[in-house]
Short mmCIF file of C-alpha atoms in Angstrom, two decimals:
data_model
loop_
_atom_site.label_atom_id
_atom_site.label_comp_id
_atom_site.label_asym_id
_atom_site.label_seq_id
_atom_site.Cartn_x
_atom_site.Cartn_y
_atom_site.Cartn_z
CA UNK A 1 93.48 124.73 62.73
CA UNK A 2 93.54 126.05 66.29
CA UNK A 3 94.19 123.93 69.29
CA UNK A 4 91.97 124.47 72.38
CA UNK A 5 92.86 123.42 75.92
CA UNK A 6 89.75 123.20 78.02
CA UNK A 7 89.57 122.40 81.70
CA UNK A 8 88.46 120.85 83.87
CA UNK A 9 87.64 117.77 81.79
CA UNK A 10 85.10 116.63 84.29
CA UNK A 11 83.78 117.57 87.77
CA UNK A 12 81.18 116.47 90.26
CA UNK A 13 79.68 119.50 92.12
CA UNK A 14 77.23 120.01 94.88
CA UNK A 15 74.04 121.74 94.10
CA UNK A 16 74.14 125.47 94.88
CA UNK A 17 77.78 125.86 94.12
CA UNK A 18 79.48 127.31 90.96
CA UNK A 19 82.01 125.93 88.60
CA UNK A 20 84.27 127.93 86.23
CA UNK A 21 85.37 126.33 82.98
CA UNK A 22 88.40 127.65 81.17
CA UNK A 23 89.43 127.52 77.50
CA UNK A 24 92.79 128.53 76.16
CA UNK A 25 93.36 128.80 72.40
CA UNK A 26 96.78 128.60 70.89
CA UNK A 27 96.01 131.54 68.52
CA UNK A 28 94.16 134.85 68.68
CA UNK A 29 90.50 134.57 67.77
CA UNK A 30 87.81 137.25 67.61
CA UNK A 31 84.88 135.16 68.78
CA UNK A 32 84.60 132.25 71.15
CA UNK A 33 81.46 130.23 71.51
CA UNK A 34 80.13 128.26 74.49
CA UNK A 35 77.83 125.32 74.02
CA UNK A 36 75.95 122.95 76.22
CA UNK A 37 75.34 119.31 75.34
CA UNK A 38 72.82 117.55 77.49
CA UNK A 39 73.08 113.76 77.82
CA UNK A 40 72.28 112.14 74.48
CA UNK A 41 71.39 115.44 72.93
CA UNK A 42 72.75 117.90 70.31
CA UNK A 43 74.79 121.01 70.97
CA UNK A 44 72.93 124.16 72.02
CA UNK A 45 74.76 127.58 71.85
CA UNK A 46 74.77 129.33 75.18
CA UNK A 47 76.61 132.57 74.19
CA UNK A 48 79.13 134.21 72.04
CA UNK A 49 82.14 135.83 73.81
CA UNK A 50 83.89 138.72 72.15
CA UNK A 51 87.01 140.28 73.66
CA UNK A 52 86.35 143.79 75.08
CA UNK A 53 82.54 143.52 75.15
CA UNK A 54 79.85 141.67 77.00
CA UNK A 55 78.91 138.21 75.82
CA UNK A 56 75.87 137.76 73.70
CA UNK A 57 73.46 135.21 75.13
CA UNK A 58 71.01 133.01 73.25
CA UNK A 59 67.40 132.72 74.22
CA UNK A 60 67.02 130.74 77.40
CA UNK A 61 70.44 131.56 78.79
CA UNK A 62 71.14 134.54 81.08
CA UNK A 63 74.31 136.23 82.28
CA UNK A 64 73.44 135.72 85.99
CA UNK A 65 73.39 132.01 85.46
CA UNK A 66 76.29 131.66 83.01
CA UNK A 67 78.63 134.57 83.42
CA UNK A 68 81.42 134.73 80.83
CA UNK A 69 84.76 136.40 80.83
CA UNK A 70 86.89 137.22 77.80
CA UNK A 71 89.97 139.06 79.02
CA UNK A 72 92.02 138.62 75.84
CA UNK A 73 91.93 137.12 72.39
CA UNK A 74 93.17 133.63 73.49
CA UNK A 75 91.25 132.89 76.63
CA UNK A 76 87.64 132.73 78.01
CA UNK A 77 85.82 131.32 80.99
CA UNK A 78 82.27 130.15 81.47
CA UNK A 79 80.85 129.88 85.00
CA UNK A 80 77.87 127.76 85.82
CA UNK A 81 76.34 129.44 88.81
CA UNK A 82 74.10 128.17 91.59
CA UNK A 83 74.06 124.70 90.00
CA UNK A 84 71.21 122.29 90.11
CA UNK A 85 71.02 118.71 88.82
CA UNK A 86 69.49 120.07 85.59
CA UNK A 87 72.78 121.66 84.80
CA UNK A 88 74.47 118.26 84.43
CA UNK A 89 75.76 118.43 80.91
CA UNK A 90 78.82 118.61 78.79
CA UNK A 91 79.99 122.17 78.25
CA UNK A 92 82.24 122.90 75.26
CA UNK A 93 84.02 126.04 73.95
CA UNK A 94 84.49 126.52 70.23
CA UNK A 95 86.40 128.82 67.81
CA UNK A 96 86.03 129.31 64.11
CA UNK A 97 89.16 128.17 62.22
CA UNK A 98 89.26 128.62 58.45
CA UNK A 99 85.94 127.23 57.32
CA UNK A 100 85.08 124.93 60.25
CA UNK A 101 84.96 125.15 63.97
CA UNK A 102 87.30 123.59 66.44
CA UNK A 103 85.93 122.43 69.77
CA UNK A 104 87.55 121.97 73.12
CA UNK A 105 87.53 118.51 74.58
CA UNK A 106 84.55 119.41 76.80
CA UNK A 107 83.76 119.65 80.47
CA UNK A 108 81.57 116.84 81.76
CA UNK A 109 79.62 118.36 84.73
CA UNK A 110 77.58 116.25 87.14
CA UNK A 111 75.58 118.07 89.79
CA UNK A 112 74.56 116.10 92.86
CA UNK B 1 66.18 131.14 64.49
CA UNK B 2 66.41 128.62 61.72
CA UNK B 3 65.91 124.94 62.54
CA UNK B 4 67.68 122.13 60.80
CA UNK B 5 65.89 118.74 60.94
CA UNK B 6 68.13 115.67 60.81
CA UNK B 7 67.15 112.13 60.25
CA UNK B 8 67.42 109.28 61.09
CA UNK B 9 67.99 109.68 64.85
CA UNK B 10 69.71 106.37 65.02
CA UNK B 11 71.09 103.68 62.61
CA UNK B 12 72.63 100.38 63.28
CA UNK B 13 74.30 98.76 60.29
CA UNK B 14 76.40 95.72 59.54
CA UNK B 15 80.01 96.51 58.78
CA UNK B 16 80.36 96.93 55.05
CA UNK B 17 76.86 98.32 54.56
CA UNK B 18 76.25 101.91 53.49
CA UNK B 19 74.89 104.64 55.75
CA UNK B 20 73.22 107.96 54.97
CA UNK B 21 72.09 110.84 57.16
CA UNK B 22 69.87 113.74 55.92
CA UNK B 23 69.43 117.31 57.00
CA UNK B 24 66.50 119.42 55.88
CA UNK B 25 65.52 123.07 56.38
CA UNK B 26 62.30 124.88 55.52
CA UNK B 27 64.41 127.99 54.49
CA UNK B 28 67.50 128.37 52.39
CA UNK B 29 70.71 127.61 54.18
CA UNK B 30 73.74 129.86 53.76
CA UNK B 31 76.09 127.02 54.11
CA UNK B 32 76.05 123.68 55.91
CA UNK B 33 78.79 122.01 57.93
CA UNK B 34 79.16 118.44 59.01
CA UNK B 35 80.77 117.16 62.22
CA UNK B 36 81.54 113.80 63.76
CA UNK B 37 81.51 113.17 67.46
CA UNK B 38 82.92 109.85 68.62
CA UNK B 39 81.47 108.39 71.82
CA UNK B 40 82.92 110.27 74.78
CA UNK B 41 84.56 112.84 72.44
CA UNK B 42 83.92 116.29 71.13
CA UNK B 43 82.63 117.26 67.66
CA UNK B 44 85.19 117.32 64.92
CA UNK B 45 84.77 119.34 61.75
CA UNK B 46 84.43 117.26 58.57
CA UNK B 47 83.45 119.63 55.78
CA UNK B 48 81.62 122.70 54.70
CA UNK B 49 79.29 123.02 51.79
CA UNK B 50 78.56 126.40 50.30
CA UNK B 51 77.32 126.10 46.71
CA UNK B 52 74.01 124.94 45.39
CA UNK B 53 74.22 121.29 44.23
CA UNK B 54 77.77 120.94 45.63
CA UNK B 55 79.20 117.43 46.08
CA UNK B 56 82.36 116.75 48.03
CA UNK B 57 84.08 113.49 48.75
CA UNK B 58 86.47 112.44 51.50
CA UNK B 59 87.50 108.81 50.93
CA UNK B 60 84.38 106.76 51.72
CA UNK B 61 82.33 109.90 52.69
CA UNK B 62 80.26 111.80 50.15
CA UNK B 63 78.60 115.08 51.11
CA UNK B 64 75.85 116.80 49.05
CA UNK B 65 74.13 120.13 49.20
CA UNK B 66 70.76 120.34 47.57
CA UNK B 67 70.06 122.50 44.50
CA UNK B 68 67.72 124.67 46.54
CA UNK B 69 70.21 124.77 49.45
CA UNK B 70 67.49 123.46 51.78
CA UNK B 71 68.87 119.98 52.33
CA UNK B 72 72.10 118.12 52.65
CA UNK B 73 73.23 114.60 53.10
CA UNK B 74 76.28 112.58 54.26
CA UNK B 75 76.73 109.15 52.76
CA UNK B 76 79.26 106.64 54.00
CA UNK B 77 80.13 103.77 51.61
CA UNK B 78 81.01 100.40 53.15
CA UNK B 79 80.99 101.38 56.80
CA UNK B 80 83.72 100.37 59.17
CA UNK B 81 83.90 100.12 62.90
CA UNK B 82 85.94 103.33 62.91
CA UNK B 83 82.90 105.19 61.53
CA UNK B 84 81.00 104.75 64.78
CA UNK B 85 79.81 107.95 66.34
CA UNK B 86 77.24 110.74 66.00
CA UNK B 87 77.08 112.78 62.84
CA UNK B 88 75.77 116.32 63.06
CA UNK B 89 74.91 118.86 60.39
CA UNK B 90 75.08 122.49 61.37
CA UNK B 91 73.85 125.64 59.76
CA UNK B 92 75.81 128.90 60.06
CA UNK B 93 73.56 131.69 61.09
CA UNK B 94 74.02 135.50 61.43
CA UNK B 95 76.94 136.25 63.76
CA UNK B 96 78.82 133.08 62.74
CA UNK B 97 76.75 131.01 65.12
CA UNK B 98 76.30 127.33 64.40
CA UNK B 99 72.85 125.79 64.80
CA UNK B 100 73.17 121.99 65.04
CA UNK B 101 70.79 119.34 63.84
CA UNK B 102 69.77 116.63 66.29
CA UNK B 103 72.48 114.29 65.05
CA UNK B 104 72.37 110.75 63.77
CA UNK B 105 73.94 108.00 65.92
CA UNK B 106 75.69 105.43 63.82
CA UNK B 107 76.54 102.00 65.25
CA UNK B 108 78.44 99.39 63.21
CA UNK B 109 78.24 95.65 63.91
CA UNK B 110 81.37 93.75 62.98
#
Protein backbone atom coordinates (compact mmCIF):
# COMPACT_ATOMS: atom_id res chain seq x y z
CA UNK A 1 0.00 0.00 0.00
CA UNK A 2 1.02 3.63 -0.45
CA UNK A 3 2.85 5.65 2.16
CA UNK A 4 1.71 9.22 2.74
CA UNK A 5 3.76 11.92 4.39
CA UNK A 6 1.52 14.67 5.75
CA UNK A 7 2.67 17.88 7.35
CA UNK A 8 2.46 19.75 9.55
CA UNK A 9 1.31 17.24 12.14
CA UNK A 10 -0.19 19.99 14.24
CA UNK A 11 -0.40 23.76 14.42
CA UNK A 12 -1.92 26.50 16.49
CA UNK A 13 -3.01 29.45 14.37
CA UNK A 14 -4.46 32.86 14.91
CA UNK A 15 -7.93 33.50 13.60
CA UNK A 16 -7.99 35.25 10.25
CA UNK A 17 -4.79 33.58 9.04
CA UNK A 18 -4.36 30.66 6.62
CA UNK A 19 -2.61 27.32 6.91
CA UNK A 20 -1.45 25.10 4.08
CA UNK A 21 -1.29 21.35 4.65
CA UNK A 22 0.84 19.16 2.42
CA UNK A 23 0.56 15.49 1.48
CA UNK A 24 3.26 13.60 -0.39
CA UNK A 25 2.56 10.06 -1.64
CA UNK A 26 5.32 7.58 -2.45
CA UNK A 27 3.56 6.47 -5.65
CA UNK A 28 1.51 8.07 -8.40
CA UNK A 29 -2.22 8.19 -7.71
CA UNK A 30 -5.04 9.60 -9.79
CA UNK A 31 -7.24 10.89 -7.00
CA UNK A 32 -6.42 12.32 -3.61
CA UNK A 33 -9.08 12.99 -1.03
CA UNK A 34 -9.16 15.55 1.75
CA UNK A 35 -11.18 14.92 4.92
CA UNK A 36 -12.02 16.86 8.02
CA UNK A 37 -12.54 15.18 11.39
CA UNK A 38 -13.99 17.48 14.01
CA UNK A 39 -13.28 16.63 17.66
CA UNK A 40 -14.95 13.35 18.62
CA UNK A 41 -16.64 13.07 15.24
CA UNK A 42 -16.44 10.97 12.11
CA UNK A 43 -14.65 11.88 8.90
CA UNK A 44 -16.29 14.23 6.40
CA UNK A 45 -15.04 14.50 2.84
CA UNK A 46 -14.05 18.04 1.88
CA UNK A 47 -12.99 17.53 -1.73
CA UNK A 48 -11.46 15.22 -4.30
CA UNK A 49 -8.28 16.44 -5.97
CA UNK A 50 -7.39 15.26 -9.47
CA UNK A 51 -4.18 16.17 -11.20
CA UNK A 52 -4.70 18.62 -14.04
CA UNK A 53 -8.20 19.70 -13.12
CA UNK A 54 -9.98 21.67 -10.43
CA UNK A 55 -10.85 19.89 -7.25
CA UNK A 56 -14.41 18.69 -6.74
CA UNK A 57 -15.91 19.99 -3.51
CA UNK A 58 -18.59 18.37 -1.38
CA UNK A 59 -21.69 20.17 -0.24
CA UNK A 60 -20.83 22.69 2.45
CA UNK A 61 -17.24 23.21 1.34
CA UNK A 62 -16.11 25.90 -1.08
CA UNK A 63 -12.92 26.62 -2.97
CA UNK A 64 -12.45 30.07 -1.48
CA UNK A 65 -12.31 28.60 2.01
CA UNK A 66 -10.40 25.40 1.17
CA UNK A 67 -8.31 25.94 -1.95
CA UNK A 68 -6.56 22.79 -3.15
CA UNK A 69 -3.56 22.31 -5.39
CA UNK A 70 -2.62 19.11 -7.21
CA UNK A 71 0.49 19.92 -9.26
CA UNK A 72 1.43 16.27 -9.95
CA UNK A 73 0.36 12.69 -9.27
CA UNK A 74 2.19 12.40 -5.94
CA UNK A 75 1.49 15.68 -4.18
CA UNK A 76 -1.40 17.85 -3.01
CA UNK A 77 -2.01 20.75 -0.68
CA UNK A 78 -5.08 21.92 1.17
CA UNK A 79 -5.26 25.46 2.49
CA UNK A 80 -7.60 26.45 5.28
CA UNK A 81 -8.22 30.13 4.66
CA UNK A 82 -9.30 32.98 6.90
CA UNK A 83 -9.51 30.61 9.85
CA UNK A 84 -11.95 30.83 12.73
CA UNK A 85 -12.14 28.67 15.88
CA UNK A 86 -14.80 26.55 14.13
CA UNK A 87 -12.06 25.33 11.77
CA UNK A 88 -10.29 23.60 14.65
CA UNK A 89 -10.22 19.98 13.48
CA UNK A 90 -8.02 17.22 12.22
CA UNK A 91 -7.46 17.37 8.47
CA UNK A 92 -6.45 14.19 6.65
CA UNK A 93 -5.51 13.33 3.10
CA UNK A 94 -6.20 9.90 1.65
CA UNK A 95 -5.54 7.83 -1.44
CA UNK A 96 -7.03 4.60 -2.71
CA UNK A 97 -4.59 1.71 -2.64
CA UNK A 98 -5.77 -1.62 -3.98
CA UNK A 99 -9.11 -2.15 -2.26
CA UNK A 100 -8.73 0.12 0.71
CA UNK A 101 -7.72 3.68 1.42
CA UNK A 102 -4.53 4.86 3.05
CA UNK A 103 -4.64 7.99 5.19
CA UNK A 104 -2.00 10.50 6.08
CA UNK A 105 -1.22 10.86 9.75
CA UNK A 106 -3.37 13.99 9.95
CA UNK A 107 -2.90 17.65 10.79
CA UNK A 108 -4.35 18.70 14.13
CA UNK A 109 -5.32 22.35 13.75
CA UNK A 110 -6.25 24.61 16.63
CA UNK A 111 -7.46 28.12 15.85
CA UNK A 112 -7.26 30.65 18.67
CA UNK B 1 -25.78 11.17 -0.75
CA UNK B 2 -26.23 7.86 0.96
CA UNK B 3 -26.06 7.74 4.74
CA UNK B 4 -24.66 4.86 6.73
CA UNK B 5 -25.95 4.58 10.29
CA UNK B 6 -23.59 2.97 12.80
CA UNK B 7 -24.38 1.71 16.30
CA UNK B 8 -23.58 1.68 19.12
CA UNK B 9 -21.87 5.02 19.52
CA UNK B 10 -19.81 3.78 22.41
CA UNK B 11 -19.07 0.46 24.13
CA UNK B 12 -17.04 -0.27 27.19
CA UNK B 13 -16.24 -3.98 27.71
CA UNK B 14 -14.24 -6.10 30.09
CA UNK B 15 -11.16 -7.63 28.54
CA UNK B 16 -12.09 -11.03 27.17
CA UNK B 17 -15.68 -10.07 26.36
CA UNK B 18 -16.94 -9.89 22.79
CA UNK B 19 -17.77 -6.69 20.90
CA UNK B 20 -19.95 -5.98 17.88
CA UNK B 21 -20.61 -2.83 15.88
CA UNK B 22 -23.30 -2.55 13.23
CA UNK B 23 -23.81 -0.46 10.13
CA UNK B 24 -27.13 -0.03 8.37
CA UNK B 25 -28.27 1.70 5.22
CA UNK B 26 -31.73 2.32 3.80
CA UNK B 27 -30.40 1.64 0.30
CA UNK B 28 -28.19 -1.03 -1.20
CA UNK B 29 -24.48 -0.57 -0.63
CA UNK B 30 -22.04 -1.21 -3.46
CA UNK B 31 -19.41 -2.32 -1.00
CA UNK B 32 -18.51 -1.60 2.59
CA UNK B 33 -15.14 -0.98 4.14
CA UNK B 34 -14.07 -1.07 7.78
CA UNK B 35 -11.43 1.08 9.42
CA UNK B 36 -9.87 1.28 12.86
CA UNK B 37 -8.64 4.53 14.36
CA UNK B 38 -6.55 4.30 17.50
CA UNK B 39 -6.74 7.22 19.93
CA UNK B 40 -4.67 10.04 18.48
CA UNK B 41 -4.11 8.13 15.26
CA UNK B 42 -5.48 8.06 11.76
CA UNK B 43 -7.91 5.55 10.23
CA UNK B 44 -6.34 2.29 9.12
CA UNK B 45 -8.03 0.06 6.55
CA UNK B 46 -9.16 -3.32 7.87
CA UNK B 47 -11.22 -4.94 5.14
CA UNK B 48 -13.59 -4.52 2.22
CA UNK B 49 -16.76 -6.54 1.69
CA UNK B 50 -18.30 -6.68 -1.75
CA UNK B 51 -20.53 -9.73 -2.12
CA UNK B 52 -23.97 -10.31 -0.67
CA UNK B 53 -23.75 -12.44 2.49
CA UNK B 54 -19.96 -12.26 2.51
CA UNK B 55 -18.14 -13.23 5.71
CA UNK B 56 -14.45 -12.57 6.24
CA UNK B 57 -12.24 -13.23 9.23
CA UNK B 58 -9.03 -11.69 10.45
CA UNK B 59 -7.87 -13.54 13.55
CA UNK B 60 -10.38 -12.50 16.25
CA UNK B 61 -12.27 -10.13 13.90
CA UNK B 62 -15.26 -11.32 11.86
CA UNK B 63 -16.82 -9.09 9.22
CA UNK B 64 -20.22 -9.73 7.65
CA UNK B 65 -22.13 -8.18 4.77
CA UNK B 66 -25.88 -8.67 4.81
CA UNK B 67 -27.73 -10.66 2.18
CA UNK B 68 -29.48 -7.54 0.94
CA UNK B 69 -26.23 -5.53 1.09
CA UNK B 70 -27.89 -3.01 3.38
CA UNK B 71 -26.09 -3.85 6.59
CA UNK B 72 -22.74 -4.98 7.86
CA UNK B 73 -21.17 -5.91 11.16
CA UNK B 74 -17.78 -6.24 12.76
CA UNK B 75 -17.46 -8.69 15.64
CA UNK B 76 -14.41 -9.00 17.86
CA UNK B 77 -14.08 -12.17 19.92
CA UNK B 78 -12.40 -11.99 23.31
CA UNK B 79 -11.36 -8.35 23.21
CA UNK B 80 -7.89 -7.29 24.22
CA UNK B 81 -6.60 -3.91 25.30
CA UNK B 82 -4.96 -3.55 21.89
CA UNK B 83 -8.45 -3.48 20.34
CA UNK B 84 -9.14 -0.06 21.86
CA UNK B 85 -10.09 2.58 19.31
CA UNK B 86 -12.88 3.79 17.08
CA UNK B 87 -14.23 1.46 14.41
CA UNK B 88 -15.75 3.02 11.32
CA UNK B 89 -17.68 1.50 8.48
CA UNK B 90 -17.58 3.35 5.18
CA UNK B 91 -19.59 3.11 1.99
CA UNK B 92 -17.91 3.76 -1.33
CA UNK B 93 -19.99 6.08 -3.47
CA UNK B 94 -19.78 7.27 -7.04
CA UNK B 95 -16.43 8.85 -7.75
CA UNK B 96 -14.67 6.48 -5.33
CA UNK B 97 -15.69 8.67 -2.42
CA UNK B 98 -15.90 7.11 1.02
CA UNK B 99 -18.85 8.06 3.23
CA UNK B 100 -18.12 7.15 6.82
CA UNK B 101 -20.47 6.01 9.53
CA UNK B 102 -20.40 7.82 12.86
CA UNK B 103 -18.05 5.24 14.35
CA UNK B 104 -18.16 3.08 17.47
CA UNK B 105 -15.73 3.88 20.25
CA UNK B 106 -14.46 0.74 21.96
CA UNK B 107 -12.90 0.88 25.41
CA UNK B 108 -11.55 -2.26 27.06
CA UNK B 109 -11.12 -2.65 30.82
CA UNK B 110 -8.26 -4.90 31.86
